[in-house]
XYZ file of C-alpha atoms in Angstrom:
575
model
C -42.909 59.592 6.998
C -40.400 59.005 9.744
C -40.538 55.135 11.789
C -40.974 57.096 15.037
C -43.788 60.097 13.488
C -47.320 59.019 14.717
C -49.762 58.805 11.964
C -51.204 62.434 10.895
C -47.547 63.831 10.798
C -48.062 65.244 14.169
C -44.050 65.728 15.716
C -43.281 62.992 18.259
C -43.232 63.695 22.077
C -39.841 64.367 23.467
C -38.121 60.964 24.205
C -37.440 60.114 27.970
C -35.275 57.560 29.228
C -36.080 55.291 31.850
C -34.040 55.500 34.839
C -32.719 52.554 37.504
C -35.751 53.016 39.543
C -37.999 52.531 36.451
C -38.643 56.489 36.155
C -38.776 58.610 33.235
C -35.757 60.723 32.290
C -35.435 63.694 29.925
C -32.680 63.793 27.438
C -29.661 65.861 27.330
C -31.391 67.250 24.411
C -34.324 68.151 26.089
C -32.543 69.508 28.716
C -30.367 71.775 25.993
C -33.841 73.086 24.703
C -35.432 74.072 27.198
C -31.987 75.939 29.015
C -30.771 77.059 25.708
C -30.950 80.948 26.655
C -29.207 80.247 30.117
C -26.414 77.522 29.323
C -25.675 80.410 26.137
C -25.609 83.208 28.913
C -23.132 80.981 31.250
C -21.154 80.250 29.108
C -20.442 84.019 27.640
C -19.821 84.918 31.468
C -17.624 82.159 32.007
C -15.354 82.591 28.411
C -15.279 86.413 27.963
C -12.240 87.023 30.054
C -10.188 85.073 27.293
C -12.744 87.126 24.314
C -12.376 90.218 25.884
C -8.309 90.222 25.665
C -8.672 90.299 22.106
C -11.534 92.887 22.376
C -13.840 90.800 20.838
C -17.777 91.114 22.148
C -21.313 90.393 21.400
C -22.210 88.266 18.041
C -18.442 87.936 16.755
C -17.549 86.169 19.616
C -20.775 83.692 19.847
C -21.056 83.193 16.454
C -20.326 79.775 16.127
C -20.870 77.787 19.726
C -24.740 78.357 19.772
C -25.366 76.935 16.725
C -22.985 73.898 17.996
C -25.389 73.977 20.918
C -28.280 73.455 18.443
C -27.031 70.692 16.522
C -26.846 69.162 20.440
C -30.248 69.950 21.016
C -31.597 68.668 17.747
C -30.195 64.766 18.474
C -33.433 63.421 19.621
C -32.873 59.726 19.632
C -30.470 59.944 16.917
C -27.106 60.041 18.338
C -24.479 61.130 15.862
C -27.269 62.559 13.270
C -25.476 65.675 13.393
C -21.710 64.559 13.528
C -20.827 65.834 10.484
C -22.564 69.386 11.154
C -20.619 70.049 14.769
C -17.212 68.571 12.376
C -17.777 71.847 10.443
C -18.830 74.081 13.217
C -15.542 72.864 15.386
C -13.683 73.863 11.977
C -15.226 77.279 11.604
C -14.664 78.009 15.265
C -11.305 77.329 15.482
C -10.478 79.073 11.988
C -12.152 82.083 13.877
C -9.913 81.650 17.600
C -6.885 81.070 15.394
C -7.644 84.646 13.723
C -8.387 86.633 16.960
C -5.032 84.700 18.422
C -6.674 82.063 21.043
C -4.147 79.608 22.064
C -5.626 76.238 21.669
C -6.014 75.656 25.994
C -8.355 78.633 25.477
C -10.460 76.521 22.869
C -10.179 73.670 24.348
C -11.819 75.340 27.734
C -14.266 76.845 25.996
C -15.655 73.289 25.026
C -15.596 72.250 29.006
C -17.328 75.690 29.664
C -20.150 74.561 27.491
C -20.540 70.745 29.301
C -20.363 72.477 32.531
C -23.131 75.124 31.968
C -25.083 72.047 30.172
C -24.498 70.380 33.231
C -25.498 72.884 35.215
C -29.178 73.198 33.662
C -30.455 70.713 35.497
C -28.446 70.530 38.786
C -31.326 70.824 40.833
C -33.953 69.804 38.725
C -36.119 66.976 40.043
C -34.777 63.266 39.087
C -37.410 62.908 36.118
C -36.193 66.317 34.288
C -32.377 64.916 34.342
C -30.785 62.594 31.763
C -29.281 58.916 32.504
C -26.286 58.959 33.219
C -25.544 56.937 29.320
C -27.175 59.868 27.857
C -24.984 62.118 29.941
C -21.710 59.938 28.734
C -22.481 60.252 25.290
C -22.680 64.243 25.869
C -18.864 64.139 27.430
C -18.057 61.558 24.790
C -18.933 64.072 21.661
C -17.281 67.402 23.862
C -14.482 65.426 24.527
C -13.927 64.536 20.711
C -14.614 68.182 20.122
C -11.505 69.256 22.178
C -9.191 66.268 20.410
C -10.294 68.114 16.809
C -9.428 71.427 18.256
C -6.314 69.766 19.530
C -5.491 68.356 15.450
C -6.724 71.274 14.234
C -4.165 73.868 16.050
C -1.497 71.105 15.391
C -2.125 71.624 11.311
C -2.330 75.054 12.043
C 0.982 75.314 13.592
C 2.685 73.065 10.653
C 1.032 74.874 7.718
C 2.248 78.346 9.264
C 5.523 77.014 10.088
C 5.724 75.673 6.720
C 4.728 79.034 5.343
C 7.142 81.276 7.520
C 10.037 78.758 6.146
C 8.947 79.738 2.685
C 9.149 82.900 3.287
C 11.919 83.189 5.419
C 13.561 81.130 1.680
C 12.452 83.957 -0.417
C 13.835 86.992 1.898
C 17.116 84.821 1.812
C 16.869 84.768 -2.171
C 15.799 88.153 -2.514
C 18.829 89.137 -0.420
C 21.932 86.864 -2.318
C 20.457 88.503 -5.717
C 20.960 91.882 -4.299
C 24.467 90.487 -3.295
C 25.622 89.323 -6.724
C 24.672 92.186 -8.130
C 27.039 94.182 -6.329
C 24.297 97.283 -6.457
C 24.660 100.127 -3.744
C 20.344 100.273 -4.263
C 19.740 99.095 -1.068
C 16.087 100.723 -1.305
C 14.786 99.261 -3.909
C 15.917 95.896 -2.688
C 14.329 96.866 1.281
C 11.334 97.444 -1.202
C 11.063 93.960 -2.569
C 11.656 92.320 1.009
C 8.754 94.354 2.497
C 6.528 93.369 -0.482
C 6.845 90.205 0.672
C 6.379 90.718 4.202
C 2.892 92.700 3.461
C 1.983 88.898 1.982
C 3.247 86.865 4.374
C 1.698 89.118 6.915
C -1.582 89.304 5.109
C -1.180 92.701 5.631
C -2.149 96.225 3.453
C 1.221 97.968 4.047
C 4.749 97.261 5.472
C 7.759 100.002 6.296
C 10.831 99.810 7.755
C 13.321 102.641 8.583
C 17.757 102.684 9.480
C 19.357 104.337 11.249
C 23.024 104.774 11.938
C 23.080 105.355 15.875
C 26.691 106.571 16.391
C 26.911 108.939 13.518
C 22.900 110.027 14.146
C 21.893 109.741 11.066
C 18.858 108.104 8.742
C 20.450 105.529 6.244
C 17.379 104.899 4.581
C 13.641 104.220 4.761
C 11.652 102.458 2.541
C 7.295 100.994 2.567
C 5.468 98.826 0.082
C 1.958 98.349 -0.538
C -1.034 100.512 0.526
C -0.084 104.387 1.192
C 3.426 103.106 0.771
C 4.136 107.005 0.288
C 2.997 108.407 3.026
C 3.852 105.300 5.316
C 7.845 106.281 3.933
C 7.538 109.427 4.335
C 6.523 108.788 8.324
C 8.725 106.123 8.766
C 11.758 108.722 8.588
C 10.731 110.124 12.178
C 12.580 109.325 15.149
C 10.105 111.645 17.503
C 9.467 109.623 20.710
C 6.100 110.680 20.139
C 6.053 108.958 16.682
C 5.321 105.581 16.092
C 8.908 104.707 14.771
C 10.871 106.375 18.337
C 7.676 104.241 20.105
C 8.948 101.305 18.579
C 12.424 101.969 18.751
C 12.760 103.177 22.616
C 9.985 100.363 23.742
C 10.938 98.081 25.504
C 8.165 95.640 24.760
C 8.935 92.919 21.439
C 5.884 94.528 20.082
C 4.582 97.672 19.803
C 1.269 98.626 17.983
C -1.401 101.377 17.679
C -5.369 99.688 17.591
C -6.911 102.773 15.432
C -3.936 105.259 13.783
C -7.334 107.599 13.711
C -7.755 108.277 16.867
C -4.104 107.793 18.187
C -2.683 110.467 20.064
C 0.676 110.150 18.700
C 2.054 111.827 16.266
C 0.604 111.049 12.378
C 0.296 112.828 9.489
C -3.227 113.839 8.738
C -2.690 111.917 4.973
C -1.720 109.029 6.950
C -4.837 109.330 9.070
C -7.172 109.246 6.186
C -5.133 106.870 4.112
C -7.463 104.131 4.906
C -4.736 102.509 7.319
C -5.760 101.854 10.737
C -3.950 99.293 12.908
C 0.094 99.258 13.097
C 2.152 96.454 14.795
C 5.933 97.314 14.845
C 8.982 95.333 15.684
C 12.638 97.346 16.647
C 15.446 94.974 14.649
C 18.293 94.025 17.176
C 21.369 96.406 16.826
C 24.140 95.261 14.096
C 27.318 97.241 13.602
C 25.755 100.493 15.324
C 22.685 100.243 13.005
C 19.193 100.485 14.169
C 15.963 98.987 12.578
C 12.367 99.316 12.721
C 9.874 97.343 10.871
C 6.274 97.883 10.945
C 3.141 96.481 8.758
C -0.661 98.304 8.937
C -3.695 96.824 8.752
C -7.088 98.486 7.049
C -9.086 96.965 10.021
C -9.060 98.085 13.634
C -7.958 95.146 15.650
C -5.578 93.880 17.952
C -2.747 92.081 16.603
C -3.036 88.180 17.724
C 0.165 86.459 19.003
C 0.978 84.052 16.329
C 0.974 87.533 14.270
C 3.353 89.148 16.565
C 6.005 85.905 16.611
C 6.007 85.737 12.693
C 6.772 89.610 12.332
C 9.109 89.220 15.005
C 10.546 85.775 12.694
C 10.576 88.019 9.493
C 12.191 91.047 11.330
C 15.017 88.369 12.760
C 15.579 87.392 8.868
C 15.816 90.170 7.576
C 18.389 91.587 10.436
C 20.313 88.849 9.310
C 20.446 89.561 5.348
C 21.011 93.982 6.301
C 23.702 92.867 8.544
C 25.262 90.616 5.626
C 24.605 93.206 3.358
C 25.992 95.699 5.013
C 29.833 93.348 5.713
C 29.326 92.800 2.208
C 29.557 96.521 1.568
C 32.408 97.041 3.851
C 34.133 93.965 2.613
C 33.555 96.023 -1.052
C 34.890 99.002 0.225
C 37.925 97.616 1.394
C 38.781 96.075 -1.884
C 38.681 98.884 -3.201
C 40.572 100.831 -1.220
C 43.183 97.983 -1.319
C 42.630 98.255 -5.150
C 43.377 102.517 -4.899
C 46.350 101.589 -2.444
C 47.976 99.101 -5.111
C 47.578 101.814 -7.327
C 49.183 104.979 -5.400
C 51.812 102.328 -4.379
C 52.700 101.525 -7.874
C 52.499 105.299 -8.158
C 54.745 106.291 -5.449
C 56.951 103.581 -6.936
C 57.526 105.184 -10.155
C 58.168 108.642 -8.453
C 60.284 107.707 -6.078
C 62.704 106.335 -8.664
C 62.458 109.311 -10.923
C 63.011 111.867 -8.004
C 65.773 109.849 -6.099
C 67.595 108.836 -9.471
C 68.287 113.342 -9.837
C 70.084 113.667 -7.255
C 71.691 110.321 -6.967
C 72.959 109.892 -10.470
C 74.634 113.755 -9.842
C 75.894 112.540 -6.774
C 77.415 109.569 -8.302
C 79.109 111.036 -11.338
C 80.752 114.077 -9.488
C 82.271 111.693 -7.207
C 83.646 109.677 -10.190
C 84.965 112.517 -11.311
C 86.477 113.456 -8.512
C 88.344 109.455 -7.858
C 89.510 110.420 -11.374
C 91.212 113.521 -10.873
C 91.876 113.874 -7.076
C 94.863 116.270 -8.144
C 91.800 119.008 -8.848
C 90.164 118.598 -5.341
C 90.792 122.206 -4.082
C 89.301 123.384 -7.846
C 86.324 121.685 -7.520
C 84.808 122.532 -4.347
C 81.329 123.866 -6.164
C 81.058 120.015 -7.219
C 81.772 118.894 -3.984
C 78.842 120.770 -2.477
C 76.875 119.819 -5.745
C 77.353 116.055 -4.085
C 76.406 117.276 -0.421
C 73.147 119.013 -1.620
C 72.099 115.849 -3.807
C 72.446 113.915 -0.835
C 70.857 116.100 1.201
C 67.607 116.066 -0.648
C 67.596 112.337 -0.842
C 68.169 112.210 2.457
C 65.318 115.100 2.850
C 63.454 112.723 0.705
C 63.956 109.611 2.391
C 62.592 111.470 5.512
C 59.411 112.600 4.366
C 58.521 109.175 3.222
C 59.522 108.036 6.761
C 57.732 110.702 8.511
C 54.679 110.076 6.311
C 54.409 106.417 7.093
C 54.407 107.512 10.923
C 51.117 109.582 9.962
C 49.765 106.626 8.057
C 50.276 104.973 11.446
C 48.625 107.104 14.021
C 52.023 108.121 15.189
C 52.687 111.466 16.085
C 55.986 113.170 14.818
C 58.729 113.994 16.764
C 59.601 117.219 17.730
C 63.186 118.586 18.963
C 61.294 121.487 21.249
C 62.947 125.095 21.507
C 61.863 128.943 21.321
C 61.274 130.073 17.871
C 59.987 132.714 16.469
C 57.361 132.156 14.029
C 57.411 134.917 11.997
C 61.999 134.754 11.299
C 61.169 131.067 9.968
C 58.352 131.991 7.719
C 60.953 134.989 6.463
C 63.730 132.519 6.101
C 61.314 130.122 3.800
C 60.333 132.943 1.495
C 63.508 133.878 0.743
C 64.774 130.250 -0.108
C 61.360 129.747 -2.553
C 61.933 133.493 -4.105
C 65.807 132.261 -4.780
C 64.199 129.201 -6.731
C 60.796 130.655 -8.196
C 61.275 134.211 -8.077
C 59.757 137.091 -6.625
C 56.633 135.789 -6.473
C 56.041 135.548 -2.949
C 54.597 138.475 -0.393
C 55.186 137.861 3.819
C 53.190 139.767 5.994
C 54.289 138.850 9.943
C 53.761 140.515 12.998
C 56.256 140.952 15.428
C 57.834 138.431 18.208
C 55.082 136.091 17.683
C 57.181 133.411 19.267
C 56.574 129.873 20.831
C 58.233 126.596 21.847
C 58.064 124.525 18.848
C 60.180 122.816 16.169
C 61.123 124.912 13.680
C 62.594 122.208 11.793
C 59.311 120.804 11.596
C 57.779 124.433 11.454
C 60.171 125.387 8.263
C 59.476 122.018 6.338
C 55.289 122.255 7.013
C 55.903 126.300 5.618
C 57.920 125.018 2.429
C 55.404 122.447 1.716
C 52.257 124.663 1.544
C 54.419 127.560 -0.338
C 55.640 124.964 -3.198
C 52.136 124.036 -3.644
C 51.021 127.324 -4.079
C 53.853 127.567 -7.058
C 52.932 124.458 -8.008
C 49.349 124.055 -8.514
C 48.206 128.240 -7.731
C 47.905 130.727 -10.739
C 51.236 131.255 -12.690
C 51.102 135.628 -12.229
C 49.431 135.942 -9.050
C 51.179 136.593 -6.000
C 51.086 134.018 -2.895
C 51.068 135.891 0.280
C 52.056 134.102 3.846
C 50.572 135.995 6.751
C 52.102 135.330 10.457
C 49.466 136.392 12.981
C 48.749 135.861 16.568
C 45.234 136.172 17.774
C 45.098 135.926 21.764
C 47.062 132.524 23.055
C 46.726 131.088 19.262
C 49.643 131.402 16.423
C 48.417 131.362 13.210
C 50.742 130.998 9.540
C 48.479 130.881 6.372
C 49.974 130.784 2.921
C 47.459 132.045 0.548
C 47.081 131.610 -3.901
C 44.727 132.055 -6.411
C 44.085 129.849 -8.949
C 41.775 126.678 -9.476
C 39.190 125.723 -6.715
C 39.719 122.772 -4.725
C 36.490 120.605 -4.622
C 34.687 120.045 -1.251
C 35.478 115.955 -1.994
C 39.150 116.509 -2.410
C 39.507 118.876 0.664
C 38.076 116.392 2.635
C 40.935 113.879 1.780
C 43.957 115.912 0.842
C 45.413 116.016 3.843
C 45.705 112.162 4.048
C 49.606 110.655 2.837
C 49.601 109.638 -0.639
C 46.555 111.607 -1.831
C 46.753 114.437 -4.573
C 43.761 116.429 -6.105
C 41.854 115.781 -9.216
C 43.723 118.549 -10.168
C 47.012 117.688 -9.393
C 46.670 114.216 -10.706
C 46.027 115.964 -14.286
C 49.176 118.027 -13.585
C 52.543 117.294 -15.763
C 54.045 117.828 -12.964
C 54.623 114.708 -10.870
C 54.538 114.622 -7.086
C 54.464 111.566 -3.585
C 51.349 113.257 -2.626
C 53.033 113.570 0.963
C 53.638 117.322 1.614
C 49.838 118.207 2.816
C 50.182 115.341 4.980
C 53.530 116.244 6.607
C 52.164 119.655 7.099
C 48.767 117.773 9.141
C 51.626 115.785 10.777
C 53.116 118.568 12.014
C 50.290 120.838 13.281
C 49.225 117.710 14.871
C 52.218 117.165 17.251
C 52.053 120.871 18.435
C 48.594 120.576 19.605
C 47.504 122.726 16.729
C 45.347 122.047 13.486
C 45.796 122.734 9.722
C 42.640 122.990 7.337
C 41.693 124.394 3.461
C 39.210 127.305 2.625
C 39.167 127.198 -1.581
C 36.835 129.167 -3.259
C 36.501 131.408 -6.673
C 36.025 134.586 -4.833
C 38.560 134.457 -2.175
C 41.270 132.190 -3.681
C 42.712 129.088 -1.447
C 43.806 129.415 2.024
C 45.977 126.851 4.102
C 46.087 128.062 7.770
C 48.036 126.722 10.313
C 47.103 127.427 13.219
C 49.517 126.598 17.100
C 49.148 126.418 20.561
C 51.904 129.036 22.410
C 53.661 126.246 23.904
C 53.714 122.058 22.446
C 54.832 120.819 25.586
C 52.084 119.591 27.128
C 50.854 118.303 23.609
C 53.823 115.503 23.600
C 53.923 112.254 23.846
C 55.035 110.805 28.013
C 57.875 109.143 28.082
C 57.952 105.425 28.697
């Protein structure tokens, strides 16, 4: 039996304090018990605006504050008796409010509102129904202590949250570093690993990322992890403005969200609507070298995302952007290294071929000149030798000229042209006659009359010669080679066609670059510099025309060279 409990076990009467004038006064606890519903109702109305902003109502909103109020009502004559209970209630209240996205000022304001509602309960009461000043002071000391506890709990949470973010940032960095060390191109697999970390860090059930090449309007990759990852990954590829990824990409806000995937008017596949995922939160990753990213997470519950969740996803998204940027830079670096290695191989190949090709005509010219020096009296009888020396020197000069022109093309410069009115059919006829004289009667010419224009006859002759020589070198050894000259409207066209091995699509994309040879050409025993087609391309480009290749097993290989009627408008202006 308690000391203040009367004999017979009857509960004590409510304790009253004596005021300054000797009047018995009701305690704070007694006022709380008498006006409990009124206090809770007033508190709910005043605090509701912060709760409604987060979609809270009813029991979810008031689940702890009534219990806290009851603990104050149970302290009749025993101040501090329920201090531990209230401490536990405050901790639970703060934890719930953190999950619901409240900030520290809003939670402290809730306790201030409670104090005002309690004091309002006796505002119009007679003096004997009001608590004493000392009792009121104890109430506000308690509420001030609650506010201090709230601030401390929030500070501790923010510190823990910061440490958690740092931990996941380190894990993302570690995964990115390992991916770079492996030197793998499997971006999808490493993104999936990063998303699994993000799912864990956000306490989500799923996450997805989309990477999109803006300039080329090309999807780079999409990946997902967690629940319904297959459906989410397929959904992430959509950039339609009516889809969630499209909304995230186009939105001006830092984050975008869907409250309920089951009812949203945005485009969602039926399978994704039925997958169990409900609320989605997305962030737009920053631009990095024309690469745009979208990162979003999914929850199975229908609720608003808290400010802290949005801030954390933004932070993780920024970390992911940095790692993606590093990965792209690393990939570019590897490409440059590989390109330099290829270029070094080409240079070595070029030097060996150059030495081989130049040695022939130079040796012939040297031996002929030495013979003439030893027998100058026979100069008239050795005219054929002098002609061979001249041809050898011309051949060497042509090689050097081709090399210089190829360097111009590789540097992005136009070939210099000496323009005059000329007949494309006549140029083609001269080339065919020279090729027949060297390679035999395998060339066929079909030329329309008077296909004339303002062009460089010298450059066109070299271009057609290179196309014909390539047809001999890499085409069928028995089938004829056809050179066709036509005019269609204002466009002149010269095409060289041959039968033989098909040029692969991958080779067709690179075939007009200087020092480039197709795989079949590299396997061919005949050597070459890989300049012929580059010079054809340079000739077409300098004239304002174009050259292309069509190659398949059914029709053979054709190189059509098209020209405008007048190349003068396409020449660079004089400085």
